[in-house]
Coordinates of C-alpha atoms in Angstrom, one line a residue:
M160 CA 2.6 -9.4 16.6
N161 CA 5.4 -11.9 17.3
P162 CA 9.0 -11.1 16.1
T163 CA 10.4 -13.3 13.4
R164 CA 11.8 -16.5 14.8
P165 CA 15.6 -16.1 14.9
E166 CA 16.5 -19.7 14.1
A167 CA 18.7 -18.7 11.1
Q168 CA 20.4 -15.8 12.8
G169 CA 23.9 -15.9 13.9
R170 CA 24.9 -15.3 17.5
L171 CA 26.6 -12.1 16.8
D172 CA 23.4 -10.2 16.0
D173 CA 23.3 -9.1 19.7
P174 CA 26.6 -7.9 21.0
S175 CA 25.8 -9.1 24.5
D176 CA 24.9 -12.6 23.4
E177 CA 28.5 -13.9 23.7
P178 CA 30.0 -16.2 26.3
A179 CA 30.9 -14.7 29.7
P180 CA 34.6 -14.7 30.3
D181 CA 36.4 -17.2 32.5
H182 CA 36.6 -15.7 36.0
G183 CA 39.5 -18.0 37.1
R184 CA 37.4 -20.2 39.4
G185 CA 39.4 -23.2 38.5
T186 CA 40.9 -25.2 35.6
Q187 CA 38.2 -27.8 35.1
T188 CA 36.3 -27.9 31.8
T189 CA 32.7 -27.0 31.7
S190 CA 31.8 -30.6 30.9
A191 CA 33.7 -31.8 33.9
R192 CA 31.9 -29.4 36.2
A193 CA 28.5 -30.0 34.7
P194 CA 28.4 -33.3 32.8
E195 CA 25.6 -34.4 30.4
P196 CA 22.9 -35.9 32.6
A197 CA 22.0 -39.4 32.3
P198 CA 18.3 -40.2 31.2
L199 CA 15.7 -41.2 33.8
S200 CA 13.9 -44.4 33.7
V201 CA 11.5 -43.4 36.3
H202 CA 10.1 -40.0 37.5
G203 CA 9.4 -38.4 40.8
P204 CA 9.2 -37.6 43.5
A205 CA 10.1 -34.0 42.8
R206 CA 12.7 -31.9 44.4
V207 CA 11.2 -28.5 45.0
I208 CA 13.3 -25.4 44.2
A209 CA 12.2 -21.9 45.2
V210 CA 13.6 -19.2 43.0
A211 CA 13.7 -16.2 45.1
N212 CA 15.0 -12.7 45.4
Q213 CA 13.2 -9.9 47.0
K214 CA 14.6 -7.4 44.6
G215 CA 12.7 -7.2 41.2
G216 CA 14.3 -7.0 37.8
V217 CA 17.1 -9.6 38.5
G218 CA 16.0 -12.2 35.9
K219 CA 14.2 -14.3 38.3
T220 CA 11.1 -15.1 36.2
T221 CA 13.2 -15.5 33.1
S222 CA 15.6 -17.8 34.8
T223 CA 12.6 -19.9 36.1
I224 CA 11.1 -20.4 32.7
N225 CA 14.4 -21.2 30.9
L226 CA 15.9 -23.4 33.5
G227 CA 12.7 -25.3 33.5
A228 CA 12.7 -25.7 29.8
A229 CA 16.4 -26.7 29.8
L230 CA 15.7 -29.4 32.4
A231 CA 12.8 -30.6 30.3
E232 CA 15.2 -30.9 27.4
Y233 CA 17.2 -33.3 29.5
G234 CA 14.2 -35.5 30.0
R235 CA 13.2 -34.2 33.4
K236 CA 9.4 -33.6 34.1
V237 CA 9.2 -30.1 35.3
L238 CA 6.3 -28.2 37.0
L239 CA 6.6 -24.4 37.1
V240 CA 4.7 -22.6 39.7
D241 CA 3.9 -19.1 39.1
F242 CA 3.7 -17.7 42.7
D243 CA 3.6 -14.0 41.9
P244 CA 0.3 -12.1 41.6
Q245 CA 1.7 -10.1 38.6
G246 CA 1.6 -13.4 36.6
A247 CA 4.8 -12.7 34.7
L248 CA 5.8 -16.4 34.5
S249 CA 2.5 -17.2 33.0
V250 CA 2.7 -14.4 30.4
G251 CA 6.2 -15.5 29.6
L252 CA 4.8 -18.9 28.6
G253 CA 2.0 -17.5 26.4
V254 CA -0.8 -17.7 29.0
Q255 CA -3.0 -14.7 29.5
P256 CA -3.6 -14.5 33.3
H257 CA -6.8 -12.4 33.2
Q258 CA -8.5 -15.0 31.1
L259 CA -8.0 -17.8 33.6
E260 CA -10.8 -19.3 35.6
S261 CA -8.6 -21.3 38.0
T262 CA -5.1 -20.6 39.2
V263 CA -2.8 -21.5 41.9
Y264 CA -4.9 -19.2 44.1
N265 CA -7.8 -21.7 43.9
L266 CA -5.5 -24.6 44.8
L267 CA -4.4 -22.7 47.9
M268 CA -7.7 -21.3 49.1
E269 CA -10.5 -23.6 47.8
R270 CA -11.2 -27.2 48.8
G271 CA -12.1 -29.7 46.1
V272 CA -10.2 -28.0 43.3
E273 CA -8.9 -30.6 41.0
A274 CA -5.2 -30.5 39.8
D275 CA -6.2 -30.6 36.1
E276 CA -8.5 -27.6 36.5
V277 CA -5.5 -25.5 37.1
L278 CA -2.6 -27.3 35.3
Q279 CA -1.6 -25.8 32.0
D280 CA 0.3 -27.3 29.0
T281 CA 3.1 -24.9 28.1
G282 CA 3.6 -26.5 24.6
V283 CA 7.1 -27.6 25.7
E284 CA 7.5 -31.3 26.2
N285 CA 7.8 -32.4 29.8
L286 CA 7.1 -28.8 31.0
D287 CA 3.8 -27.9 32.7
L288 CA 2.6 -24.7 34.5
L289 CA 0.4 -23.8 37.5
P290 CA -0.4 -20.2 36.5
S291 CA -1.2 -17.3 38.5
N292 CA -3.0 -13.8 38.3
I293 CA -3.9 -10.8 40.5
D294 CA -6.2 -13.1 42.5
L295 CA -3.2 -14.4 44.3
S296 CA -2.6 -11.1 46.0
A297 CA -5.7 -11.8 48.1
A298 CA -4.2 -15.0 49.4
E299 CA -1.5 -13.2 51.3
V300 CA -4.4 -11.3 53.2
Q301 CA -6.6 -14.3 53.7
L302 CA -3.8 -16.6 54.9
V303 CA -3.0 -14.4 57.8
T304 CA -5.8 -15.8 59.9
E305 CA -5.3 -19.4 58.8
V306 CA -3.9 -22.2 61.0
G307 CA -0.6 -23.4 59.4
R308 CA -0.6 -20.4 57.1
E309 CA 3.0 -20.9 56.2
Q310 CA 2.4 -24.5 54.9
A311 CA -0.4 -23.7 52.5
L312 CA 1.6 -23.9 49.3
G313 CA 3.3 -27.1 50.5
R314 CA -0.3 -28.8 51.1
A315 CA -1.4 -27.6 47.6
L316 CA 1.7 -28.9 45.8
K317 CA 1.9 -32.4 47.6
R318 CA -0.5 -34.0 45.1
F319 CA 1.9 -33.0 42.2
L320 CA 5.2 -34.3 43.7
P321 CA 5.0 -38.0 42.6
D322 CA 4.5 -37.0 39.0
Y323 CA 7.4 -34.7 38.5
D324 CA 11.2 -34.7 38.8
V325 CA 11.5 -30.9 39.6
V326 CA 9.2 -28.2 40.8
L327 CA 10.4 -24.6 40.3
I328 CA 8.5 -22.0 42.2
D329 CA 8.9 -18.4 40.9
C330 CA 8.6 -16.3 44.0
Q331 CA 7.3 -12.7 44.1
P332 CA 9.9 -9.9 44.6
S333 CA 9.2 -9.5 48.4
L334 CA 9.7 -11.3 51.6
G335 CA 6.1 -11.6 52.4
L336 CA 3.9 -14.5 53.4
L337 CA 3.8 -15.9 49.8
T338 CA 7.5 -16.1 49.6
I339 CA 7.7 -17.6 53.2
N340 CA 5.2 -20.3 51.9
A341 CA 7.5 -21.2 49.0
L342 CA 10.6 -21.4 51.3
A343 CA 8.7 -23.4 53.7
C344 CA 7.9 -26.2 51.2
A345 CA 11.1 -26.0 49.2
D346 CA 14.0 -28.3 49.4
E347 CA 16.4 -25.7 48.0
V348 CA 16.6 -22.1 47.1
L349 CA 18.0 -20.8 43.9
I350 CA 18.9 -17.0 44.0
P351 CA 19.3 -15.1 40.7
L352 CA 21.5 -12.1 41.4
A353 CA 22.1 -9.4 38.9
C354 CA 25.6 -8.3 38.7
E355 CA 25.0 -4.8 39.9
F356 CA 26.0 -3.2 43.2
F357 CA 22.5 -2.6 44.5
S358 CA 21.6 -6.2 44.1
L359 CA 24.4 -7.1 46.5
R360 CA 22.9 -5.0 49.2
G361 CA 19.6 -6.9 49.5
V362 CA 21.2 -10.4 49.7
A363 CA 21.9 -10.3 53.4
L364 CA 18.2 -9.7 54.1
L365 CA 17.3 -12.6 51.8
M366 CA 19.8 -14.9 53.4
D367 CA 18.6 -13.8 57.0
T368 CA 15.1 -14.8 55.9
I369 CA 16.2 -18.2 54.6
D370 CA 18.0 -18.8 58.0
K371 CA 14.9 -17.9 59.9
V372 CA 12.8 -20.2 57.7
T373 CA 15.3 -23.0 58.2
E374 CA 15.3 -22.6 61.9
R375 CA 11.6 -22.2 62.5
L376 CA 9.6 -23.8 59.6
N377 CA 11.8 -26.0 57.3
P378 CA 15.0 -27.4 58.7
D379 CA 15.7 -29.3 55.4
L380 CA 16.0 -26.1 53.4
S381 CA 19.3 -25.4 51.8
L382 CA 20.9 -23.0 49.3
L383 CA 21.2 -24.7 45.9
G384 CA 23.1 -21.9 44.5
V385 CA 23.6 -18.1 43.3
L386 CA 23.0 -17.5 39.7
P387 CA 24.8 -14.5 38.3
T388 CA 22.4 -12.6 35.9
M389 CA 22.3 -9.4 33.8
F390 CA 26.1 -9.8 33.2
D391 CA 27.4 -7.3 30.7
T392 CA 30.6 -8.3 29.1
R393 CA 31.4 -4.8 28.1
T394 CA 31.6 -3.3 31.7
L395 CA 34.3 -3.5 34.4
H396 CA 31.5 -2.9 37.1
T397 CA 29.7 -6.1 36.2
R398 CA 33.0 -8.1 36.4
E399 CA 33.8 -6.6 39.8
V400 CA 30.5 -7.3 41.2
H401 CA 30.6 -10.9 40.0
D402 CA 34.0 -11.3 41.5
R403 CA 32.5 -10.1 44.9
V404 CA 29.6 -12.5 44.6
V405 CA 32.2 -15.3 44.2
E406 CA 34.2 -14.1 47.3
A407 CA 30.9 -14.0 49.3
F408 CA 29.4 -17.4 48.2
G409 CA 32.3 -19.4 46.8
D410 CA 31.3 -22.8 45.3
K411 CA 27.6 -21.9 45.8
V412 CA 27.9 -19.6 42.7
F413 CA 26.9 -21.5 39.6
D414 CA 29.4 -21.5 36.8
A415 CA 26.7 -20.7 34.3
V416 CA 26.5 -16.8 33.9
I417 CA 23.4 -15.3 32.3
N418 CA 24.3 -12.3 30.0
R419 CA 22.1 -9.3 29.1
T420 CA 20.5 -9.9 25.8
I421 CA 17.8 -8.5 23.6
K422 CA 16.6 -12.0 23.0
F423 CA 14.9 -12.3 26.5
P424 CA 12.2 -9.6 25.7
E425 CA 11.6 -11.3 22.4
T426 CA 10.9 -14.6 24.1
T427 CA 8.4 -12.9 26.4
V428 CA 6.5 -11.6 23.3
A429 CA 6.8 -15.0 21.7
G430 CA 5.6 -16.7 24.9
E431 CA 8.1 -19.4 24.9
P432 CA 11.5 -20.3 26.4
I433 CA 14.7 -19.1 24.9
T434 CA 15.7 -22.7 24.4
T435 CA 13.1 -23.0 21.8
W436 CA 13.0 -19.4 20.5
A437 CA 16.7 -19.0 19.9
P438 CA 18.0 -22.6 20.6
T439 CA 21.6 -21.9 19.3
S440 CA 22.2 -18.6 21.2
Y441 CA 24.7 -18.4 24.0
A442 CA 21.8 -17.5 26.4
A443 CA 20.2 -20.8 25.7
E444 CA 23.4 -22.7 26.1
A445 CA 23.9 -20.8 29.5
Y446 CA 20.6 -22.1 30.7
R447 CA 21.5 -25.6 29.6
M448 CA 24.7 -25.4 31.5
L449 CA 22.8 -24.3 34.5
A450 CA 20.4 -27.2 34.1
R451 CA 23.4 -29.6 34.1
E452 CA 24.7 -27.9 37.3
V453 CA 21.3 -28.2 39.0
I454 CA 21.0 -31.9 38.2
A455 CA 24.6 -32.5 39.3
R456 CA 24.2 -30.7 42.7

């Protein structure tokens, strides 16, 4: 049973749903750093953004859904690609993966599959989905013997690029062949990074993988930015980790900070983004700010 829609609830019903503090990164206002984007008169071709982190539980799927929804609010046509065999992105948008006849796996591995056989309407204007389920786990094994195996996803997505402004790929929490495929066809990488000590330890390995992909497969790949997630305004540890992230990545760290909040599990049950489930929450506003930053970069 879906939870009651919180449209009439105030923002203080969740103590963590409050704005993250200013970390002293500059004196510019938020609007100056991330201005309201101008509307588009034409759409496409899409910029492809891989949302990647080999560590699980850092808010990667949540960020893919809600960044996509926020970009759609600003009039961008967005395609979300669920590239994780667990299908969490699909579930988070109300799609039941085990009931699907065609998924992104079929686009990768079968010739003659039409786009509209796989494409799903999310119910959010300007936001579409290429869903996934456990079948995708077989692709990693099957692709090993294929020629040009690292470019399989790029070939499958090529047909969609003229129709969208942004393609967001939700990568699985590993650095295997599926993630390499996502990085090989992406223009940019967005790294959600939980503000916890153990999250910092794995970033060096991810950056090494990105460097290797850039050197060997995709010289145009660049780091779009690092998104601080799981920020707990009540703990000193969170603030210290955030400060270390800023020291390490500088201006590549987004000004938007995603707090811990009980609203994210609620949106998963509801099967919709937080921008429509709790549109006035600080979490929704944080993803709108992130969307403005992504458009501006």
